[in-house]
């Protein structure tokens, strides 16, 4: 991590603030903390941190409100650190725009790894939106984004609009795991009970058209139970 990183800790448990501050200092990360939702929001908007580590159970409100408010105006990376174990709480925080979620008690080194990961993927997204290539090669496959054309070994592959949209999304984020929900949201903009099935059917068609045999993952890896990743 470079010298100028700034992390805001929004947390009311002093021992967590203390040991995170010490650990961040070792990484030369500038750290500020806020013990309430209100102070957290003020600092997030005035101090311009590069990332926020956010507790959900704050004395004057719910950290979820922090996520909603910040997401309305910026894409500031947020990692939630919470004692709430319920899967629905995690899903709600991620859906609201948190970048990652860790359950307390947590390992500091795992948190550091997740911070690095969130920072890296943010940098990549920024770099990509600044300069999105018109065409990209993935092994024997070439994608021409503008013309919606795909060639494998020089032969054009015909995808439906939906299939192309899924493949483009994976390709633009190559190397990164995209959760099923993210792909579904990106492709259809809503989720219902049949969405996963619909995604799987489209994915099977894409793979077949690309010439992947069942069980192979030349281009697209299925991260079971989580999502898909483009190699
Ligand atoms: Ca708390």
PDB file of N, CA and C in Angstrom, residues 95-147:
ATOM      1  N   UNK A  95     -25.705  -5.339  -0.797  1.00  0.00           N
ATOM      2  CA  UNK A  95     -26.656  -4.790  -1.766  1.00  0.00           C
ATOM      3  C   UNK A  95     -26.711  -3.266  -1.677  1.00  0.00           C
ATOM      4  N   UNK A  96     -26.562  -2.743  -0.461  1.00  0.00           N
ATOM      5  CA  UNK A  96     -26.613  -1.287  -0.292  1.00  0.00           C
ATOM      6  C   UNK A  96     -25.355  -0.620  -0.848  1.00  0.00           C
ATOM      7  N   UNK A  97     -24.318  -1.424  -1.136  1.00  0.00           N
ATOM      8  CA  UNK A  97     -23.130  -0.853  -1.768  1.00  0.00           C
ATOM      9  C   UNK A  97     -21.846  -1.023  -0.979  1.00  0.00           C
ATOM     10  N   UNK A  98     -21.884  -1.772   0.132  1.00  0.00           N
ATOM     11  CA  UNK A  98     -20.620  -2.066   0.823  1.00  0.00           C
ATOM     12  C   UNK A  98     -19.769  -2.940  -0.086  1.00  0.00           C
ATOM     13  N   UNK A  99     -18.459  -2.763  -0.007  1.00  0.00           N
ATOM     14  CA  UNK A  99     -17.560  -3.533  -0.865  1.00  0.00           C
ATOM     15  C   UNK A  99     -17.242  -4.903  -0.283  1.00  0.00           C
ATOM     16  N   UNK A 100     -17.263  -4.998   1.024  1.00  0.00           N
ATOM     17  CA  UNK A 100     -16.959  -6.288   1.646  1.00  0.00           C
ATOM     18  C   UNK A 100     -17.541  -6.281   3.054  1.00  0.00           C
ATOM     19  N   UNK A 101     -17.561  -7.461   3.678  1.00  0.00           N
ATOM     20  CA  UNK A 101     -18.220  -7.602   4.965  1.00  0.00           C
ATOM     21  C   UNK A 101     -17.438  -8.590   5.795  1.00  0.00           C
ATOM     22  N   UNK A 102     -17.062  -8.226   7.009  1.00  0.00           N
ATOM     23  CA  UNK A 102     -16.398  -9.161   7.908  1.00  0.00           C
ATOM     24  C   UNK A 102     -17.155  -9.223   9.220  1.00  0.00           C
ATOM     25  N   UNK A 103     -17.225 -10.435   9.755  1.00  0.00           N
ATOM     26  CA  UNK A 103     -17.948 -10.649  11.003  1.00  0.00           C
ATOM     27  C   UNK A 103     -16.976 -10.611  12.172  1.00  0.00           C
ATOM     28  N   UNK A 104     -17.383  -9.909  13.234  1.00  0.00           N
ATOM     29  CA  UNK A 104     -16.566  -9.877  14.449  1.00  0.00           C
ATOM     30  C   UNK A 104     -16.786 -11.159  15.252  1.00  0.00           C
ATOM     31  N   UNK A 105     -15.793 -11.713  15.934  1.00  0.00           N
ATOM     32  CA  UNK A 105     -14.406 -11.249  15.915  1.00  0.00           C
ATOM     33  C   UNK A 105     -13.737 -11.598  14.572  1.00  0.00           C
ATOM     34  N   UNK A 106     -12.754 -10.786  14.209  1.00  0.00           N
ATOM     35  CA  UNK A 106     -12.146 -10.967  12.888  1.00  0.00           C
ATOM     36  C   UNK A 106     -10.630 -10.995  13.025  1.00  0.00           C
ATOM     37  N   UNK A 107      -9.969 -11.549  12.026  1.00  0.00           N
ATOM     38  CA  UNK A 107      -8.507 -11.568  11.999  1.00  0.00           C
ATOM     39  C   UNK A 107      -8.000 -10.294  11.349  1.00  0.00           C
ATOM     40  N   UNK A 108      -7.072  -9.613  12.008  1.00  0.00           N
ATOM     41  CA  UNK A 108      -6.568  -8.344  11.464  1.00  0.00           C
ATOM     42  C   UNK A 108      -5.909  -8.540  10.101  1.00  0.00           C
ATOM     43  N   UNK A 109      -5.156  -9.638   9.974  1.00  0.00           N
ATOM     44  CA  UNK A 109      -4.463  -9.831   8.695  1.00  0.00           C
ATOM     45  C   UNK A 109      -5.445 -10.118   7.566  1.00  0.00           C
ATOM     46  N   UNK A 110      -6.551 -10.802   7.922  1.00  0.00           N
ATOM     47  CA  UNK A 110      -7.565 -11.024   6.893  1.00  0.00           C
ATOM     48  C   UNK A 110      -8.193  -9.690   6.493  1.00  0.00           C
ATOM     49  N   UNK A 111      -8.417  -8.835   7.480  1.00  0.00           N
ATOM     50  CA  UNK A 111      -8.952  -7.513   7.168  1.00  0.00           C
ATOM     51  C   UNK A 111      -7.980  -6.746   6.266  1.00  0.00           C
ATOM     52  N   UNK A 112      -6.681  -6.811   6.579  1.00  0.00           N
ATOM     53  CA  UNK A 112      -5.685  -6.109   5.757  1.00  0.00           C
ATOM     54  C   UNK A 112      -5.736  -6.622   4.318  1.00  0.00           C
ATOM     55  N   UNK A 113      -5.851  -7.952   4.182  1.00  0.00           N
ATOM     56  CA  UNK A 113      -5.905  -8.538   2.837  1.00  0.00           C
ATOM     57  C   UNK A 113      -7.139  -8.053   2.091  1.00  0.00           C
ATOM     58  N   UNK A 114      -8.247  -7.966   2.816  1.00  0.00           N
ATOM     59  CA  UNK A 114      -9.485  -7.515   2.149  1.00  0.00           C
ATOM     60  C   UNK A 114      -9.402  -6.043   1.777  1.00  0.00           C
ATOM     61  N   UNK A 115      -8.737  -5.250   2.623  1.00  0.00           N
ATOM     62  CA  UNK A 115      -8.543  -3.833   2.292  1.00  0.00           C
ATOM     63  C   UNK A 115      -7.720  -3.712   1.013  1.00  0.00           C
ATOM     64  N   UNK A 116      -6.617  -4.470   0.965  1.00  0.00           N
ATOM     65  CA  UNK A 116      -5.777  -4.423  -0.248  1.00  0.00           C
ATOM     66  C   UNK A 116      -6.585  -4.822  -1.469  1.00  0.00           C
ATOM     67  N   UNK A 117      -7.407  -5.857  -1.284  1.00  0.00           N
ATOM     68  CA  UNK A 117      -8.200  -6.363  -2.388  1.00  0.00           C
ATOM     69  C   UNK A 117      -9.203  -5.323  -2.893  1.00  0.00           C
ATOM     70  N   UNK A 118      -9.887  -4.673  -1.956  1.00  0.00           N
ATOM     71  CA  UNK A 118     -10.874  -3.655  -2.338  1.00  0.00           C
ATOM     72  C   UNK A 118     -10.173  -2.488  -3.040  1.00  0.00           C
ATOM     73  N   UNK A 119      -9.025  -2.078  -2.490  1.00  0.00           N
ATOM     74  CA  UNK A 119      -8.275  -0.973  -3.112  1.00  0.00           C
ATOM     75  C   UNK A 119      -7.845  -1.345  -4.539  1.00  0.00           C
ATOM     76  N   UNK A 120      -7.349  -2.562  -4.677  1.00  0.00           N
ATOM     77  CA  UNK A 120      -6.894  -3.012  -6.001  1.00  0.00           C
ATOM     78  C   UNK A 120      -8.032  -3.020  -6.999  1.00  0.00           C
ATOM     79  N   UNK A 121      -9.182  -3.594  -6.600  1.00  0.00           N
ATOM     80  CA  UNK A 121     -10.239  -3.675  -7.596  1.00  0.00           C
ATOM     81  C   UNK A 121     -10.777  -2.288  -7.906  1.00  0.00           C
ATOM     82  N   UNK A 122     -10.767  -1.363  -6.929  1.00  0.00           N
ATOM     83  CA  UNK A 122     -11.174   0.007  -7.222  1.00  0.00           C
ATOM     84  C   UNK A 122     -10.227   0.667  -8.212  1.00  0.00           C
ATOM     85  N   UNK A 123      -8.919   0.433  -8.001  1.00  0.00           N
ATOM     86  CA  UNK A 123      -7.941   1.027  -8.918  1.00  0.00           C
ATOM     87  C   UNK A 123      -8.146   0.502 -10.332  1.00  0.00           C
ATOM     88  N   UNK A 124      -8.428  -0.829 -10.395  1.00  0.00           N
ATOM     89  CA  UNK A 124      -8.600  -1.435 -11.715  1.00  0.00           C
ATOM     90  C   UNK A 124      -9.832  -0.860 -12.392  1.00  0.00           C
ATOM     91  N   UNK A 125     -10.927  -0.731 -11.632  1.00  0.00           N
ATOM     92  CA  UNK A 125     -12.152  -0.193 -12.227  1.00  0.00           C
ATOM     93  C   UNK A 125     -11.911   1.234 -12.724  1.00  0.00           C
ATOM     94  N   UNK A 126     -11.208   2.037 -11.905  1.00  0.00           N
ATOM     95  CA  UNK A 126     -10.916   3.412 -12.312  1.00  0.00           C
ATOM     96  C   UNK A 126     -10.089   3.420 -13.591  1.00  0.00           C
ATOM     97  N   UNK A 127      -9.040   2.573 -13.600  1.00  0.00           N
ATOM     98  CA  UNK A 127      -8.168   2.527 -14.780  1.00  0.00           C
ATOM     99  C   UNK A 127      -8.964   2.098 -16.009  1.00  0.00           C
ATOM    100  N   UNK A 128      -9.896   1.151 -15.801  1.00  0.00           N
ATOM    101  CA  UNK A 128     -10.655   0.648 -16.938  1.00  0.00           C
ATOM    102  C   UNK A 128     -11.653   1.654 -17.468  1.00  0.00           C
ATOM    103  N   UNK A 129     -12.308   2.391 -16.546  1.00  0.00           N
ATOM    104  CA  UNK A 129     -13.285   3.335 -17.053  1.00  0.00           C
ATOM    105  C   UNK A 129     -12.597   4.513 -17.725  1.00  0.00           C
ATOM    106  N   UNK A 130     -11.347   4.769 -17.298  1.00  0.00           N
ATOM    107  CA  UNK A 130     -10.624   5.839 -17.971  1.00  0.00           C
ATOM    108  C   UNK A 130     -10.239   5.435 -19.392  1.00  0.00           C
ATOM    109  N   UNK A 131      -9.968   4.165 -19.561  1.00  0.00           N
ATOM    110  CA  UNK A 131      -9.473   3.735 -20.874  1.00  0.00           C
ATOM    111  C   UNK A 131     -10.007   2.339 -21.159  1.00  0.00           C
ATOM    112  N   UNK A 132     -11.259   2.256 -21.509  1.00  0.00           N
ATOM    113  CA  UNK A 132     -11.821   0.951 -21.821  1.00  0.00           C
ATOM    114  C   UNK A 132     -11.399   0.558 -23.223  1.00  0.00           C
ATOM    115  N   UNK A 133     -10.754  -0.589 -23.373  1.00  0.00           N
ATOM    116  CA  UNK A 133     -10.301  -0.966 -24.706  1.00  0.00           C
ATOM    117  C   UNK A 133     -11.485  -1.342 -25.590  1.00  0.00           C
ATOM    118  N   UNK A 134     -11.329  -1.147 -26.914  1.00  0.00           N
ATOM    119  CA  UNK A 134     -12.374  -1.526 -27.857  1.00  0.00           C
ATOM    120  C   UNK A 134     -12.377  -3.015 -28.110  1.00  0.00           C
ATOM    121  N   UNK A 135     -11.183  -3.607 -28.012  1.00  0.00           N
ATOM    122  CA  UNK A 135     -11.118  -5.051 -28.237  1.00  0.00           C
ATOM    123  C   UNK A 135     -10.159  -5.682 -27.250  1.00  0.00           C
ATOM    124  N   UNK A 136     -10.420  -6.939 -26.922  1.00  0.00           N
ATOM    125  CA  UNK A 136      -9.553  -7.643 -25.987  1.00  0.00           C
ATOM    126  C   UNK A 136      -9.441  -9.094 -26.391  1.00  0.00           C
ATOM    127  N   UNK A 137      -8.265  -9.665 -26.134  1.00  0.00           N
ATOM    128  CA  UNK A 137      -8.055 -11.085 -26.422  1.00  0.00           C
ATOM    129  C   UNK A 137      -8.008 -11.882 -25.130  1.00  0.00           C
ATOM    130  N   UNK A 138      -8.661 -13.015 -25.155  1.00  0.00           N
ATOM    131  CA  UNK A 138      -8.571 -13.973 -24.047  1.00  0.00           C
ATOM    132  C   UNK A 138      -8.234 -15.314 -24.676  1.00  0.00           C
ATOM    133  N   UNK A 139      -6.969 -15.657 -24.734  1.00  0.00           N
ATOM    134  CA  UNK A 139      -6.555 -16.891 -25.403  1.00  0.00           C
ATOM    135  C   UNK A 139      -6.950 -16.828 -26.867  1.00  0.00           C
ATOM    136  N   UNK A 140      -7.771 -17.802 -27.295  1.00  0.00           N
ATOM    137  CA  UNK A 140      -8.151 -17.878 -28.712  1.00  0.00           C
ATOM    138  C   UNK A 140      -9.341 -16.976 -29.020  1.00  0.00           C
ATOM    139  N   UNK A 141      -9.872 -16.333 -27.976  1.00  0.00           N
ATOM    140  CA  UNK A 141     -11.075 -15.520 -28.175  1.00  0.00           C
ATOM    141  C   UNK A 141     -10.732 -14.030 -28.251  1.00  0.00           C
ATOM    142  N   UNK A 142     -11.333 -13.340 -29.206  1.00  0.00           N
ATOM    143  CA  UNK A 142     -11.199 -11.885 -29.287  1.00  0.00           C
ATOM    144  C   UNK A 142     -12.592 -11.267 -29.203  1.00  0.00           C
ATOM    145  N   UNK A 143     -12.717 -10.256 -28.353  1.00  0.00           N
ATOM    146  CA  UNK A 143     -14.000  -9.572 -28.222  1.00  0.00           C
ATOM    147  C   UNK A 143     -13.856  -8.155 -28.768  1.00  0.00           C
ATOM    148  N   UNK A 144     -14.738  -7.779 -29.681  1.00  0.00           N
ATOM    149  CA  UNK A 144     -14.819  -6.392 -30.152  1.00  0.00           C
ATOM    150  C   UNK A 144     -16.047  -5.780 -29.492  1.00  0.00           C
ATOM    151  N   UNK A 145     -15.784  -4.985 -28.451  1.00  0.00           N
ATOM    152  CA  UNK A 145     -16.890  -4.498 -27.635  1.00  0.00           C
ATOM    153  C   UNK A 145     -17.850  -3.607 -28.414  1.00  0.00           C
ATOM    154  N   UNK A 146     -17.272  -2.693 -29.203  1.00  0.00           N
ATOM    155  CA  UNK A 146     -18.120  -1.697 -29.863  1.00  0.00           C
ATOM    156  C   UNK A 146     -19.080  -2.349 -30.850  1.00  0.00           C
ATOM    157  N   UNK A 147     -18.533  -3.307 -31.618  1.00  0.00           N
ATOM    158  CA  UNK A 147     -19.360  -3.962 -32.637  1.00  0.00           C
ATOM    159  C   UNK A 147     -20.116  -5.164 -32.103  1.00  0.00           C
TER     160      UNK A 147
END
